[in-house]
mmCIF file of C-alpha atoms in Angstrom:
data_model
loop_
_atom_site.group_PDB
_atom_site.id
_atom_site.type_symbol
_atom_site.label_atom_id
_atom_site.label_comp_id
_atom_site.label_asym_id
_atom_site.label_seq_id
_atom_site.Cartn_x
_atom_site.Cartn_y
_atom_site.Cartn_z
ATOM 1 C CA MET A 1 -0.003 -0.003 0.052
ATOM 2 C CA ARG A 2 2.890 2.608 1.132
ATOM 3 C CA ARG A 3 4.615 1.919 -1.964
ATOM 4 C CA ARG A 4 1.415 2.194 -4.055
ATOM 5 C CA ALA A 5 0.973 5.478 -2.530
ATOM 6 C CA ALA A 6 4.478 6.654 -3.455
ATOM 7 C CA LEU A 7 4.442 5.848 -6.948
ATOM 8 C CA LEU A 8 1.024 7.776 -6.905
ATOM 9 C CA ALA A 9 2.906 10.606 -5.214
ATOM 10 C CA THR A 10 5.816 10.408 -7.737
ATOM 11 C CA ALA A 11 3.126 10.510 -10.806
ATOM 12 C CA ALA A 12 1.399 13.364 -9.652
ATOM 13 C CA LEU A 13 4.400 15.053 -9.245
ATOM 14 C CA ALA A 14 6.196 14.399 -12.246
ATOM 15 C CA PRO A 15 3.814 17.413 -14.314
ATOM 16 C CA ALA A 16 4.694 19.752 -12.481
ATOM 17 C CA ALA A 17 8.102 19.356 -12.786
ATOM 18 C CA ALA A 18 7.814 19.341 -16.619
ATOM 19 C CA LEU A 19 6.270 22.579 -16.617
ATOM 20 C CA GLY A 20 9.451 24.260 -15.423
ATOM 21 C CA GLN A 21 11.676 22.985 -17.619
ATOM 22 C CA VAL A 22 12.530 24.918 -21.185
ATOM 23 C CA VAL A 23 11.730 23.187 -24.495
ATOM 24 C CA ALA A 24 15.282 24.170 -26.854
ATOM 25 C CA SER A 25 14.604 22.109 -29.532
ATOM 26 C CA PRO A 26 14.038 22.784 -33.557
ATOM 27 C CA GLY A 27 9.659 23.783 -34.187
ATOM 28 C CA LYS A 28 7.259 25.941 -33.097
ATOM 29 C CA GLY A 29 7.305 25.203 -28.997
ATOM 30 C CA GLU A 30 4.899 25.874 -27.250
ATOM 31 C CA PHE A 31 3.928 29.339 -27.119
ATOM 32 C CA TRP A 32 0.173 30.166 -29.232
ATOM 33 C CA PHE A 33 2.386 32.148 -31.746
ATOM 34 C CA ASP A 34 5.506 31.832 -33.873
ATOM 35 C CA PRO A 35 8.173 33.240 -32.158
ATOM 36 C CA THR A 36 10.360 33.791 -35.874
ATOM 37 C CA GLN A 37 7.302 36.057 -36.533
ATOM 38 C CA LEU A 38 9.270 38.283 -33.792
ATOM 39 C CA PRO A 39 11.676 40.843 -34.812
ATOM 40 C CA SER A 40 15.026 39.353 -35.300
ATOM 41 C CA PHE A 41 18.290 40.500 -34.055
ATOM 42 C CA THR A 42 21.518 39.322 -35.854
ATOM 43 C CA GLY A 43 24.884 39.863 -34.387
ATOM 44 C CA THR A 44 28.523 38.644 -33.299
ATOM 45 C CA VAL A 45 28.561 37.013 -29.867
ATOM 46 C CA GLU A 46 31.229 38.633 -28.019
ATOM 47 C CA ARG A 47 30.694 36.534 -24.835
ATOM 48 C CA TYR A 48 28.323 35.382 -22.461
ATOM 49 C CA LEU A 49 27.131 36.608 -18.982
ATOM 50 C CA PRO A 50 27.298 34.828 -15.894
ATOM 51 C CA ASN A 51 25.024 35.626 -13.012
ATOM 52 C CA PRO A 52 25.620 35.042 -9.121
ATOM 53 C CA ARG A 53 24.682 31.663 -9.022
ATOM 54 C CA GLY A 54 27.075 30.450 -11.325
ATOM 55 C CA GLU A 55 24.660 30.330 -14.278
ATOM 56 C CA THR A 56 24.895 31.684 -17.750
ATOM 57 C CA ASP A 57 21.748 33.557 -18.875
ATOM 58 C CA ALA A 58 22.849 36.387 -20.911
ATOM 59 C CA LEU A 59 24.757 37.167 -23.868
ATOM 60 C CA ILE A 60 26.595 40.601 -25.453
ATOM 61 C CA PHE A 61 26.452 41.039 -29.381
ATOM 62 C CA ARG A 62 29.714 42.644 -29.981
ATOM 63 C CA GLU A 63 27.972 45.347 -32.027
ATOM 64 C CA GLY A 64 26.014 46.271 -28.216
ATOM 65 C CA PRO A 65 22.649 44.965 -27.699
ATOM 66 C CA GLN A 66 22.584 42.387 -24.579
ATOM 67 C CA ILE A 67 20.445 39.222 -25.201
ATOM 68 C CA VAL A 68 19.029 36.909 -22.265
ATOM 69 C CA PHE A 69 17.658 33.810 -21.968
ATOM 70 C CA PRO A 70 17.359 31.273 -19.610
ATOM 71 C CA PRO A 71 20.108 28.979 -18.075
ATOM 72 C CA ASP A 72 18.583 25.690 -19.220
ATOM 73 C CA ILE A 73 19.377 26.831 -22.914
ATOM 74 C CA ALA A 74 22.808 28.440 -22.153
ATOM 75 C CA ASP A 75 24.155 24.845 -23.611
ATOM 76 C CA ALA A 76 22.838 25.365 -26.658
ATOM 77 C CA VAL A 77 23.028 28.679 -27.324
ATOM 78 C CA ARG A 78 26.358 28.496 -26.940
ATOM 79 C CA GLN A 79 26.605 25.543 -29.465
ATOM 80 C CA ALA A 80 25.101 27.054 -31.679
ATOM 81 C CA ALA A 81 26.685 30.248 -31.605
ATOM 82 C CA PRO A 82 30.614 30.442 -29.716
ATOM 83 C CA PRO A 83 31.885 33.679 -28.754
ATOM 84 C CA GLY A 84 33.158 35.100 -32.079
ATOM 85 C CA LYS A 85 30.709 33.581 -34.611
ATOM 86 C CA PRO A 86 27.177 34.715 -35.335
ATOM 87 C CA LEU A 87 23.393 34.380 -33.783
ATOM 88 C CA VAL A 88 20.063 35.468 -34.780
ATOM 89 C CA ALA A 89 17.866 35.726 -32.111
ATOM 90 C CA TRP A 90 14.027 36.431 -32.054
ATOM 91 C CA GLY A 91 12.364 38.325 -29.372
ATOM 92 C CA ILE A 92 11.385 40.975 -27.920
ATOM 93 C CA ARG A 93 13.408 44.041 -27.743
ATOM 94 C CA ALA A 94 12.806 46.159 -24.385
ATOM 95 C CA ARG A 95 11.464 49.971 -24.819
ATOM 96 C CA SER A 96 14.170 52.033 -23.420
ATOM 97 C CA ALA A 97 17.454 49.911 -23.685
ATOM 98 C CA PRO A 98 18.983 47.313 -26.001
ATOM 99 C CA VAL A 99 18.459 44.107 -24.657
ATOM 100 C CA ILE A 100 16.281 41.518 -26.074
ATOM 101 C CA THR A 101 14.377 38.404 -24.052
ATOM 102 C CA MET A 102 15.476 35.847 -26.852
ATOM 103 C CA LEU A 103 12.065 33.553 -27.857
ATOM 104 C CA ALA A 104 13.785 31.345 -30.528
ATOM 105 C CA PHE A 105 17.789 31.343 -31.929
ATOM 106 C CA ALA A 106 20.044 30.438 -34.876
ATOM 107 C CA PRO A 107 23.023 30.509 -35.935
ATOM 108 C CA SER A 108 22.053 31.607 -39.396
ATOM 109 C CA ALA A 109 19.007 33.120 -40.673
ATOM 110 C CA ASP A 110 19.155 30.187 -42.704
ATOM 111 C CA ALA A 111 19.394 27.575 -40.370
ATOM 112 C CA ALA A 112 15.908 25.785 -38.835
ATOM 113 C CA PRO A 113 15.314 27.724 -35.427
ATOM 114 C CA THR A 114 15.437 26.586 -31.986
ATOM 115 C CA VAL A 115 11.863 27.654 -30.209
ATOM 116 C CA LEU A 116 11.605 28.258 -26.092
ATOM 117 C CA ASP A 117 9.078 27.604 -24.405
ATOM 118 C CA ARG A 118 8.082 30.542 -21.701
ATOM 119 C CA PHE A 119 9.422 33.849 -21.208
ATOM 120 C CA TYR A 120 12.595 34.834 -18.929
ATOM 121 C CA TRP A 121 12.452 37.630 -16.731
ATOM 122 C CA ARG A 122 15.381 36.442 -14.465
ATOM 123 C CA LEU A 123 13.123 36.539 -11.350
ATOM 124 C CA GLY A 124 15.646 34.914 -9.817
ATOM 125 C CA GLY A 125 19.077 35.065 -11.236
ATOM 126 C CA ARG A 126 20.045 37.843 -9.348
ATOM 127 C CA GLN A 127 20.266 36.007 -5.698
ATOM 128 C CA PRO A 128 23.270 34.144 -5.456
ATOM 129 C CA LEU A 129 23.460 30.812 -4.056
ATOM 130 C CA GLU A 130 23.467 30.129 -0.104
ATOM 131 C CA HIS A 131 26.511 29.173 0.303
ATOM 132 C CA ALA A 132 28.343 31.864 -2.378
ATOM 133 C CA ALA A 133 31.589 32.938 -2.079
ATOM 134 C CA HIS A 134 32.528 36.915 -0.942
ATOM 135 C CA LEU A 135 34.237 38.678 -3.980
ATOM 136 C CA ALA A 136 36.077 41.991 -5.173
ATOM 137 C CA VAL A 137 36.385 42.991 -8.044
ATOM 138 C CA ALA A 138 37.444 46.516 -9.913
ATOM 139 C CA GLY A 139 37.958 47.808 -13.344
ATOM 140 C CA THR A 140 36.457 49.444 -16.238
ATOM 141 C CA VAL A 141 32.592 49.443 -17.231
ATOM 142 C CA LYS A 142 32.055 48.335 -20.723
ATOM 143 C CA GLN A 143 28.386 48.753 -20.631
ATOM 144 C CA PRO A 144 25.155 49.028 -17.981
ATOM 145 C CA TYR A 145 23.657 45.439 -17.016
ATOM 146 C CA TYR A 146 20.161 45.502 -17.615
ATOM 147 C CA THR A 147 16.446 43.562 -16.764
ATOM 148 C CA PRO A 148 14.634 42.291 -19.708
ATOM 149 C CA GLN A 149 12.757 44.989 -18.898
ATOM 150 C CA GLY A 150 15.628 47.636 -19.534
ATOM 151 C CA GLU A 151 16.068 48.964 -16.561
ATOM 152 C CA VAL A 152 19.873 49.475 -15.100
ATOM 153 C CA ALA A 153 20.790 46.321 -12.532
ATOM 154 C CA GLY A 154 23.855 46.841 -12.705
ATOM 155 C CA ALA A 155 27.338 47.249 -14.613
ATOM 156 C CA VAL A 156 29.212 44.487 -17.590
ATOM 157 C CA LEU A 157 33.290 45.279 -16.394
ATOM 158 C CA GLU A 158 35.528 45.000 -20.082
ATOM 159 C CA ASP A 159 36.316 41.726 -18.419
ATOM 160 C CA GLY A 160 32.815 40.531 -18.349
ATOM 161 C CA THR A 161 32.885 40.747 -14.732
ATOM 162 C CA VAL A 162 29.341 41.089 -13.917
ATOM 163 C CA VAL A 163 28.201 43.317 -10.818
ATOM 164 C CA LEU A 164 24.454 43.508 -9.701
ATOM 165 C CA VAL A 165 23.031 45.838 -7.313
ATOM 166 C CA PRO A 166 20.152 45.258 -5.335
ATOM 167 C CA GLN A 167 16.767 46.009 -6.256
ATOM 168 C CA GLY A 168 16.436 49.674 -5.790
ATOM 169 C CA ALA A 169 19.651 50.630 -5.520
ATOM 170 C CA ALA A 170 20.786 51.414 -9.159
ATOM 171 C CA GLU A 171 19.685 55.003 -9.497
ATOM 172 C CA GLY A 172 21.586 56.188 -6.541
ATOM 173 C CA ALA A 173 24.566 54.751 -8.388
ATOM 174 C CA LYS A 174 24.172 55.038 -11.699
ATOM 175 C CA ASP A 175 27.394 57.403 -12.218
ATOM 176 C CA LEU A 176 29.576 54.378 -11.606
ATOM 177 C CA LEU A 177 27.519 52.259 -13.646
ATOM 178 C CA LYS A 178 27.654 53.797 -16.900
ATOM 179 C CA ALA A 179 29.937 52.951 -19.807
ATOM 180 C CA GLY A 180 33.935 54.198 -19.088
ATOM 181 C CA ALA A 181 33.381 54.554 -14.841
ATOM 182 C CA LYS A 182 35.823 53.304 -12.607
ATOM 183 C CA LEU A 183 34.013 50.636 -10.974
ATOM 184 C CA ALA A 184 34.869 48.187 -7.527
ATOM 185 C CA ALA A 185 32.797 46.314 -5.858
ATOM 186 C CA GLU A 186 32.148 43.689 -3.123
ATOM 187 C CA GLY A 187 29.461 41.323 -2.778
ATOM 188 C CA ILE A 188 28.320 37.775 -2.601
ATOM 189 C CA GLY A 189 28.153 35.437 -6.090
ATOM 190 C CA SER A 190 30.121 33.008 -8.035
ATOM 191 C CA GLU A 191 33.627 32.673 -10.107
ATOM 192 C CA GLY A 192 34.317 29.885 -12.354
ATOM 193 C CA GLU A 193 34.299 28.396 -15.725
ATOM 194 C CA ALA A 194 31.147 30.631 -16.934
ATOM 195 C CA GLY A 195 32.734 33.640 -15.465
ATOM 196 C CA ARG A 196 32.586 36.079 -12.262
ATOM 197 C CA ALA A 197 29.695 37.688 -11.451
ATOM 198 C CA LEU A 198 28.348 39.262 -7.782
ATOM 199 C CA LEU A 199 25.689 41.172 -5.992
ATOM 200 C CA ALA A 200 27.509 44.098 -4.926
ATOM 201 C CA SER A 201 26.467 44.858 -1.109
ATOM 202 C CA ALA A 202 29.339 48.053 -1.691
ATOM 203 C CA LEU A 203 30.587 49.855 -4.802
ATOM 204 C CA GLY A 204 33.243 52.708 -5.004
ATOM 205 C CA GLU A 205 35.236 54.218 -7.594
ATOM 206 C CA ALA A 206 38.529 52.199 -5.673
ATOM 207 C CA PRO A 207 38.262 49.443 -3.338
ATOM 208 C CA GLY A 208 39.524 51.730 -1.544
ATOM 209 C CA ALA A 209 36.411 54.003 -1.245
ATOM 210 C CA LEU A 210 33.435 51.362 -1.187
ATOM 211 C CA LYS A 211 30.397 52.657 0.051
ATOM 212 C CA PRO A 212 27.556 50.599 1.586
ATOM 213 C CA LEU A 213 24.376 49.854 -0.698
ATOM 214 C CA PRO A 214 21.358 50.014 0.366
ATOM 215 C CA ARG A 215 19.367 46.308 0.230
#
């Protein structure tokens, strides 16, 4: 009887787990519309961007725009377009910033597109893992780091390091997050093969001039 109950519980949970997965395969996906009817954005991948959890959920085109996508499909996107290679992304561009939420992608306009099954608003990707490392970074800002909605949420340094700030803190630190600004930061995050990213607890123009951020 207990075994039967366990099997029933497993069967009940399986569909719920499947809902959280991303479809990343050639075809129509799960949308009620064809994402490839949306505007397409073509560029050369300059680098992939990690978040403080150690996941990859964005990239930068050499031409400037940021493309955001679910971490689940990062390997598929990277396989289609390694750094230095072209990528076609279909999606939605924010009104106020050069950031595109990807809904389909392909290595070229002639290739069959891979279609995602959901939007990615990066709702939880900014929070580091519970046992994240303490990091200290410094460098020159390459460009602001945007949310999919086009809000400034931090900065990308010239070496690819991602510095995020707590929600609501970007306005008070906007001069430090502009392209060309000198930026030093401390916080918790991840550093590894995917790159380096942290959620800052303090920012400044130099390591010796850090000021705490509101949380």
